[in-house]
mmCIF file of C-alpha atoms and ligand atoms in Angstrom:
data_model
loop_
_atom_site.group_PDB
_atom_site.id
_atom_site.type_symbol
_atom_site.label_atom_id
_atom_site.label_comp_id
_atom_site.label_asym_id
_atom_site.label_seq_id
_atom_site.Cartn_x
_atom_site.Cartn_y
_atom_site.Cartn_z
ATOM 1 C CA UNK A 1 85.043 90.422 157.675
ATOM 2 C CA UNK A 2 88.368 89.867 159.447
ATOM 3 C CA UNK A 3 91.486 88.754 157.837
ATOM 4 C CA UNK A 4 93.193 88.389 154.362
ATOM 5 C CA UNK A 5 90.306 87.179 152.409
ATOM 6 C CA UNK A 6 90.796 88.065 149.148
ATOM 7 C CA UNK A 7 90.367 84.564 147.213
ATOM 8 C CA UNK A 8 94.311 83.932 145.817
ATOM 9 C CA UNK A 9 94.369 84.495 142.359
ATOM 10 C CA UNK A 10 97.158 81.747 140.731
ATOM 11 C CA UNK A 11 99.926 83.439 139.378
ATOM 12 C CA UNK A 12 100.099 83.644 135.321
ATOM 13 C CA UNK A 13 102.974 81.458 134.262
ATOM 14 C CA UNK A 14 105.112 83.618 132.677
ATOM 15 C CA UNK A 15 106.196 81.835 129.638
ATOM 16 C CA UNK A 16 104.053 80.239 126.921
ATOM 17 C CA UNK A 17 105.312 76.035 125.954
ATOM 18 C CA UNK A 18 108.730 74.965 124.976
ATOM 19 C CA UNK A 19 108.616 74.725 120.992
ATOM 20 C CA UNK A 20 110.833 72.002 119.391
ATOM 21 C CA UNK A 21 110.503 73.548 115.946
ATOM 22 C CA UNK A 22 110.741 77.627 114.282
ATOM 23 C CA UNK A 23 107.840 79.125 113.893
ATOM 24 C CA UNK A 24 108.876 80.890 110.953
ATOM 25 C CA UNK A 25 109.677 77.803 109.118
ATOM 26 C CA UNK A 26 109.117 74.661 110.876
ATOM 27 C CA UNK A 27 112.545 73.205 110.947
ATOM 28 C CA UNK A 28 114.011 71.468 114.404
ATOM 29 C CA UNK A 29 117.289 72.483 113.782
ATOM 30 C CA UNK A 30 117.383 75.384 116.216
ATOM 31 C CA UNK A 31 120.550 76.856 118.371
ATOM 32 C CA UNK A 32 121.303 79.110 120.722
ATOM 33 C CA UNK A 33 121.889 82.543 119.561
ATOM 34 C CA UNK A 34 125.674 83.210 119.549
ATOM 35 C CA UNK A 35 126.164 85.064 122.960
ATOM 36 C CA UNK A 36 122.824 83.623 124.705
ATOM 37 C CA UNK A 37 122.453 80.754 126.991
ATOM 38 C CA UNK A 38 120.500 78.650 124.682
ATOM 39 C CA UNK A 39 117.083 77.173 125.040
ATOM 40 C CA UNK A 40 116.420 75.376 128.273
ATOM 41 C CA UNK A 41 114.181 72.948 127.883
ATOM 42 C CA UNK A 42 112.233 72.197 131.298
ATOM 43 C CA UNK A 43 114.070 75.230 133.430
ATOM 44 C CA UNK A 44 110.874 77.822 134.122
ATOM 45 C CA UNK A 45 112.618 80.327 135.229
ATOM 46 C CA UNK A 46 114.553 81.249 131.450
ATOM 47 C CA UNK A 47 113.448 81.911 127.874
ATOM 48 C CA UNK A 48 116.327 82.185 125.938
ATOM 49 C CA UNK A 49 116.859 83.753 122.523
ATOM 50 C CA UNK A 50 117.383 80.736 119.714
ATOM 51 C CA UNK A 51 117.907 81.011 115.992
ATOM 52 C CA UNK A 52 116.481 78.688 113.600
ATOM 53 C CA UNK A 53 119.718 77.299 111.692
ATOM 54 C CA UNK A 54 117.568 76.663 108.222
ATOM 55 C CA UNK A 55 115.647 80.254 108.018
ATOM 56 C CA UNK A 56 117.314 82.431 110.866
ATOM 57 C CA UNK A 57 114.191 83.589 111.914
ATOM 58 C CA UNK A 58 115.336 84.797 115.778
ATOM 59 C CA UNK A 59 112.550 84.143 118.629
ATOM 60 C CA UNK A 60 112.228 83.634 122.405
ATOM 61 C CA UNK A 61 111.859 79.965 123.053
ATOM 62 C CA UNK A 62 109.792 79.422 125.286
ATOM 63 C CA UNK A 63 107.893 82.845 124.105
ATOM 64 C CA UNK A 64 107.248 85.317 126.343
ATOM 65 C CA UNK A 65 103.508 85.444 127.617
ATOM 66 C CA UNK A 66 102.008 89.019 126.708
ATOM 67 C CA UNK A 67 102.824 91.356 130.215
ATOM 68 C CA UNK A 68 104.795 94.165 131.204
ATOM 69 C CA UNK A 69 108.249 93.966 130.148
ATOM 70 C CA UNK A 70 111.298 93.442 132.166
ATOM 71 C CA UNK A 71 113.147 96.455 133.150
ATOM 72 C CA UNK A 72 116.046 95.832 131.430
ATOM 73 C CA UNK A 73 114.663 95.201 128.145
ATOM 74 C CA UNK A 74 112.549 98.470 128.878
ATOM 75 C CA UNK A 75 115.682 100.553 129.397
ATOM 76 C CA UNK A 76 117.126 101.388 125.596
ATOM 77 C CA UNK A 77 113.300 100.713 124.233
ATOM 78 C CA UNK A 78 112.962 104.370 123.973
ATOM 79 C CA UNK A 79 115.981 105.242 122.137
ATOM 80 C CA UNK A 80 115.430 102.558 119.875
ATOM 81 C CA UNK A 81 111.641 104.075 119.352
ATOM 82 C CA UNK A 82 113.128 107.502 118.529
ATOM 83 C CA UNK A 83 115.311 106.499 115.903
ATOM 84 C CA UNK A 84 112.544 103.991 114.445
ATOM 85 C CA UNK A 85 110.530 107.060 114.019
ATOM 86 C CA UNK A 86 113.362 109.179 112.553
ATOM 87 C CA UNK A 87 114.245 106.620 110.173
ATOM 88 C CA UNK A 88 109.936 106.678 109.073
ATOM 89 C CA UNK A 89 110.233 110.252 108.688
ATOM 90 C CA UNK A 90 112.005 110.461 106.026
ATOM 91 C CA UNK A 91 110.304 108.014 103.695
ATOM 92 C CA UNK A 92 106.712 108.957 105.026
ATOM 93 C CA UNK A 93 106.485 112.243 106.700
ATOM 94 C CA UNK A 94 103.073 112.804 106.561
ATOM 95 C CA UNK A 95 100.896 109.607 107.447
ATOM 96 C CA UNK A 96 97.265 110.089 108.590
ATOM 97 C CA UNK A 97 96.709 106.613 110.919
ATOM 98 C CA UNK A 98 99.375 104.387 112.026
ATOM 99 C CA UNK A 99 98.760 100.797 113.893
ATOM 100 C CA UNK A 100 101.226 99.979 116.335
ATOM 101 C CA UNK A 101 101.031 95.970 116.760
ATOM 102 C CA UNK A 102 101.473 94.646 120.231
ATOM 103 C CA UNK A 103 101.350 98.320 121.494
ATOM 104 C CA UNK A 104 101.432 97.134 125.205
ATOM 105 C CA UNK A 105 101.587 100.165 127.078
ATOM 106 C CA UNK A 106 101.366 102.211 123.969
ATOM 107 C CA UNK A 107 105.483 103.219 124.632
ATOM 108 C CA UNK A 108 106.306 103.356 120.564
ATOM 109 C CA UNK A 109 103.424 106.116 119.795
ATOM 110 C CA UNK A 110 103.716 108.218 122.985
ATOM 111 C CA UNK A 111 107.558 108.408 121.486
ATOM 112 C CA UNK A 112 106.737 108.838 117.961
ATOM 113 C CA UNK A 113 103.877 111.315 118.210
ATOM 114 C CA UNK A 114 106.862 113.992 119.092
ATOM 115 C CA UNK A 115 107.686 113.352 115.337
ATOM 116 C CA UNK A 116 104.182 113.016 114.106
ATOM 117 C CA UNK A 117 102.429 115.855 115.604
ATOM 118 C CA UNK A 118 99.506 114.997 113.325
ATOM 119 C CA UNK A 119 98.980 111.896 112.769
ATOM 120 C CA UNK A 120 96.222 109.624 114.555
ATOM 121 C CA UNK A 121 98.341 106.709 116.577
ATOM 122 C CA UNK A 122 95.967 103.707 117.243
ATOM 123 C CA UNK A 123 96.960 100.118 119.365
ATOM 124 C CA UNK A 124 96.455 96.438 118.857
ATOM 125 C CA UNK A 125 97.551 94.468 121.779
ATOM 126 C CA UNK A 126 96.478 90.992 123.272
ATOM 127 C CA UNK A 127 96.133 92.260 126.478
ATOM 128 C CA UNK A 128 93.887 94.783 128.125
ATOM 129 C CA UNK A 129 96.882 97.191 128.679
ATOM 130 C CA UNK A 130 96.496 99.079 125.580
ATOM 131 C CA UNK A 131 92.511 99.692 126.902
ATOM 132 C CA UNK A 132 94.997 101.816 129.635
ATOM 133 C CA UNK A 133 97.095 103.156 126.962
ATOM 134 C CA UNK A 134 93.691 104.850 125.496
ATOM 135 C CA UNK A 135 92.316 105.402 128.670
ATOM 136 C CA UNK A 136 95.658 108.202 129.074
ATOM 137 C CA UNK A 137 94.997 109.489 125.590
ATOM 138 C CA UNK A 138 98.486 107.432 124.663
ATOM 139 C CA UNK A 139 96.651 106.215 121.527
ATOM 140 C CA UNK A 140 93.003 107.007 119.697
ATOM 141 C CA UNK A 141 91.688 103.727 119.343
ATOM 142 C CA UNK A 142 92.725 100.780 121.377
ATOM 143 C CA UNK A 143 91.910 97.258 120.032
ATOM 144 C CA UNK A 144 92.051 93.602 121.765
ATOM 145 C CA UNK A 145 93.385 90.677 119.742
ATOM 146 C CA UNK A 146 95.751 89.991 117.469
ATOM 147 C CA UNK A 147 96.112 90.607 113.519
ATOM 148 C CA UNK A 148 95.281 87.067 112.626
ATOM 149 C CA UNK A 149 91.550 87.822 114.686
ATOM 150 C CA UNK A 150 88.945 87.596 112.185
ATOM 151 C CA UNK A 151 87.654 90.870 113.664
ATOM 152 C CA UNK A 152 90.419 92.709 113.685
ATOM 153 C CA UNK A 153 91.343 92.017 109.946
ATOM 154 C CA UNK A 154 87.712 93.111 108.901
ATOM 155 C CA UNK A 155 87.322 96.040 110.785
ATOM 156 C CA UNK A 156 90.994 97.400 110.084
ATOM 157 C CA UNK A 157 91.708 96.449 106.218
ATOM 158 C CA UNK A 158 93.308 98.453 104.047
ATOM 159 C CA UNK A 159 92.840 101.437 106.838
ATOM 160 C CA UNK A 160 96.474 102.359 107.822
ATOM 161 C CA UNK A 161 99.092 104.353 106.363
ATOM 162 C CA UNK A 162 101.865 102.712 108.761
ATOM 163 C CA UNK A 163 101.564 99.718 110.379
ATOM 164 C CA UNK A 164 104.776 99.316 112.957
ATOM 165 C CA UNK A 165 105.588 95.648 114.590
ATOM 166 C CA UNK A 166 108.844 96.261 117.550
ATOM 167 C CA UNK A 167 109.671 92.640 118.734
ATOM 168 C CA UNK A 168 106.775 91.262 117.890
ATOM 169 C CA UNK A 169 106.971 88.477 115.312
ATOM 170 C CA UNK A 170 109.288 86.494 117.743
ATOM 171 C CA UNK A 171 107.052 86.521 120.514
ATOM 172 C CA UNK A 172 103.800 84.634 118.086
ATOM 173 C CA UNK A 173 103.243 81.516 117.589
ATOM 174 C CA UNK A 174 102.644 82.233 113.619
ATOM 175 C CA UNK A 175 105.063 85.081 112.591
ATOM 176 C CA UNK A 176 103.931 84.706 108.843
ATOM 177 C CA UNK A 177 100.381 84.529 109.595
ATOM 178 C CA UNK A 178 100.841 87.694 111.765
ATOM 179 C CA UNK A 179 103.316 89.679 108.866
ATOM 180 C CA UNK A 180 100.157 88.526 106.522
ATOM 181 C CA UNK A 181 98.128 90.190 109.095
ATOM 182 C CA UNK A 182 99.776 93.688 109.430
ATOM 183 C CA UNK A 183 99.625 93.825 105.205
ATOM 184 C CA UNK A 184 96.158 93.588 105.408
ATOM 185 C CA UNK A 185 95.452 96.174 107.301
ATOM 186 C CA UNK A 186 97.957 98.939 105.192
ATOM 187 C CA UNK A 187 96.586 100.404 102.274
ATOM 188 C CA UNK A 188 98.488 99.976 99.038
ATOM 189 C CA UNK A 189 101.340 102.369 99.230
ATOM 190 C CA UNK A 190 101.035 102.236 102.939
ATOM 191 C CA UNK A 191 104.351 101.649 105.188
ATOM 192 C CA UNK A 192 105.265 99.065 107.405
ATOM 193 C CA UNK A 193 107.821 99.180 109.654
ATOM 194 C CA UNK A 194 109.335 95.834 111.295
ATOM 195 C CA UNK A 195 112.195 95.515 114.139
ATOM 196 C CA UNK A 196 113.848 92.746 114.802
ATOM 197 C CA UNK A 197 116.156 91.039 116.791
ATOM 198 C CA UNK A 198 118.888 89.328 114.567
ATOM 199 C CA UNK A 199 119.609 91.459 111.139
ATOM 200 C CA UNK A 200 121.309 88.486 109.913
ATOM 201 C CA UNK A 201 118.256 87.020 109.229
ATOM 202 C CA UNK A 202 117.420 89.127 106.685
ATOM 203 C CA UNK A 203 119.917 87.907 104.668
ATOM 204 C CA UNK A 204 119.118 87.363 101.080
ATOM 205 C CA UNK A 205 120.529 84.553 101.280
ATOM 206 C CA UNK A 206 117.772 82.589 103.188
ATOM 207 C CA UNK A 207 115.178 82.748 100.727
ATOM 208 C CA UNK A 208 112.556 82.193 103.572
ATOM 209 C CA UNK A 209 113.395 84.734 105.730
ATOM 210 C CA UNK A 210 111.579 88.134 106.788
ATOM 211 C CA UNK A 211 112.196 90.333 103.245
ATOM 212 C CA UNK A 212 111.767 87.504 100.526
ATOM 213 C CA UNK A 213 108.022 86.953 102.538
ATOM 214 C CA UNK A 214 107.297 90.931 101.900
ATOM 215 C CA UNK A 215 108.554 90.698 97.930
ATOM 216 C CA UNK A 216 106.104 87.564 97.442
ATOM 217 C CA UNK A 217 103.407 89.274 99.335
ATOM 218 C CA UNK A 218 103.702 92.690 96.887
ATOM 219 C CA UNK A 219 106.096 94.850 98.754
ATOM 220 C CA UNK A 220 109.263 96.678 98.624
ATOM 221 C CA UNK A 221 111.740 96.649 100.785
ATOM 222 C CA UNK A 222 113.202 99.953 101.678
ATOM 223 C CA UNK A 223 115.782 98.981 103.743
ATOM 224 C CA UNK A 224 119.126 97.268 103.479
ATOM 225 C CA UNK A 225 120.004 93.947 105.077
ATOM 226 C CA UNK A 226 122.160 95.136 107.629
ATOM 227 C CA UNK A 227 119.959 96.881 110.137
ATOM 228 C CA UNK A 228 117.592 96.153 112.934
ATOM 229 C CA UNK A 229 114.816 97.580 111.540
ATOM 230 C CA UNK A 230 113.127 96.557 108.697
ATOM 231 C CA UNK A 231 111.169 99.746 106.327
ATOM 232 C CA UNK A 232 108.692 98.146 103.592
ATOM 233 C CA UNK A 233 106.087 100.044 101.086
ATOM 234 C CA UNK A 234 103.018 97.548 99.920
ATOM 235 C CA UNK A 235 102.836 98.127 96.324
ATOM 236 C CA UNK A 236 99.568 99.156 95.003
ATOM 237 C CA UNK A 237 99.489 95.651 92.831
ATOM 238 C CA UNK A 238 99.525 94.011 96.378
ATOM 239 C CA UNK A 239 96.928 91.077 96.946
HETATM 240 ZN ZN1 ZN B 1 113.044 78.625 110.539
#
């Protein structure tokens, strides 16, 4: 065989489709977020982050398609990871299993495991990459899918102490479906632990934002309203 004749592989488009409404809540009425350059309907080449005027839920319009991330939005990940961990310490030193959610490359647990010597780090991702992240002994158990997979929410219930979720919710088409998702797969008492974008959605205010869906689905939040991260405990009286 002479030549270049590998058979071209098209490339992945790297965003998902424009979406005219919030995922969170289905309202239109979505804006730029103060400080981005707004959604751009038809450009390719941006996703942009929006915020939905009626809820505040904060997401990437058009969403991201699960890959590697950029560079930039890789560089202060780890910081960010360190003090998510920190801040878990102190309200759950001890857990036994922890699911990180759209682990990717399995970044979060490789950080967090320097304050959680001994507990057993597993990874959901859509993609293949966290089969990698196993394959380096980043996490224990590596699964494929998503929390709202039928197989995935059998197989895992009720069988995590923490359950983490870092930028997650506004990259899914059904961020309630997915937050469902995550609670049934803690144990009652368990922890989960949410960052996010835009603190000012958690404002109590917007009674159909992020922390009024974990109160009606049996948790408390352990957290103010100010931060970036959200901390929430799934009461035992949980459905
Ligand atoms: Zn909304």
């Amino acid at each position: 065989m002479s030549g270049p004749s590998a058979p071209s592989v098209p490339p992945v488009p790297p965003y998902g489709p424009y979406r005219e409404d919030c995922p969170w809540c289905g309202s239109r009425r979505l804006r730029a977020r103060p400080g981005g350059d707004g959604p751009r309907q038809g450009a390719p080449h941006r996703s942009a982050l929006v915020r939905c005027h009626d809820c505040r839920h904060v997401f990437r319009n058009p969403p991201l398609t699960p890959g590697p991330e950029r560079p930039v939005v890789r560089a202060g990940v780890r910081l960010k990871h360190g003090r998510a961990a920190r801040a878990m310490v102190r309200r759950c030193p001890e857990p036994e299993s922890w699911l990180d959610v759209g682990t990717g490359d399995a970044d979060f647990p490789l950080t967090a495991r320097t304050y959680f010597p001994y507990t057993s780090f597993d990874g959901l991702d859509p993609t293949p990459r966290v089969l990698r992240a196993r394959a380096v002994e980043r996490v224990e158990e590596a699964f494929v899918g998503r929390l709202t997979d039928h197989h995935i929410a059998v197989r895992l219930r009720e069988r995590y102490d923490v359950v983490s979720l870092f930028q997650y919710l506004e990259r899914v088409a059904d961020p309630r479906a997915e937050l469902r998702g995550a609670l049934r797969v803690l144990r009652p008492g368990g922890h989960l632990l949410v960052d996010v974008p835009d603190p000012r959605r958690l404002s109590p205010v917007h009674p159909v934002g992020l922390s009024a869906e974990l109160v009606a689905q049996g948790c408390t939040v352990l957290t103010g309203t100010r931060g970036h991260r959200v901390i929430a405990r799934k009461d035992a009286s949980a459905p």
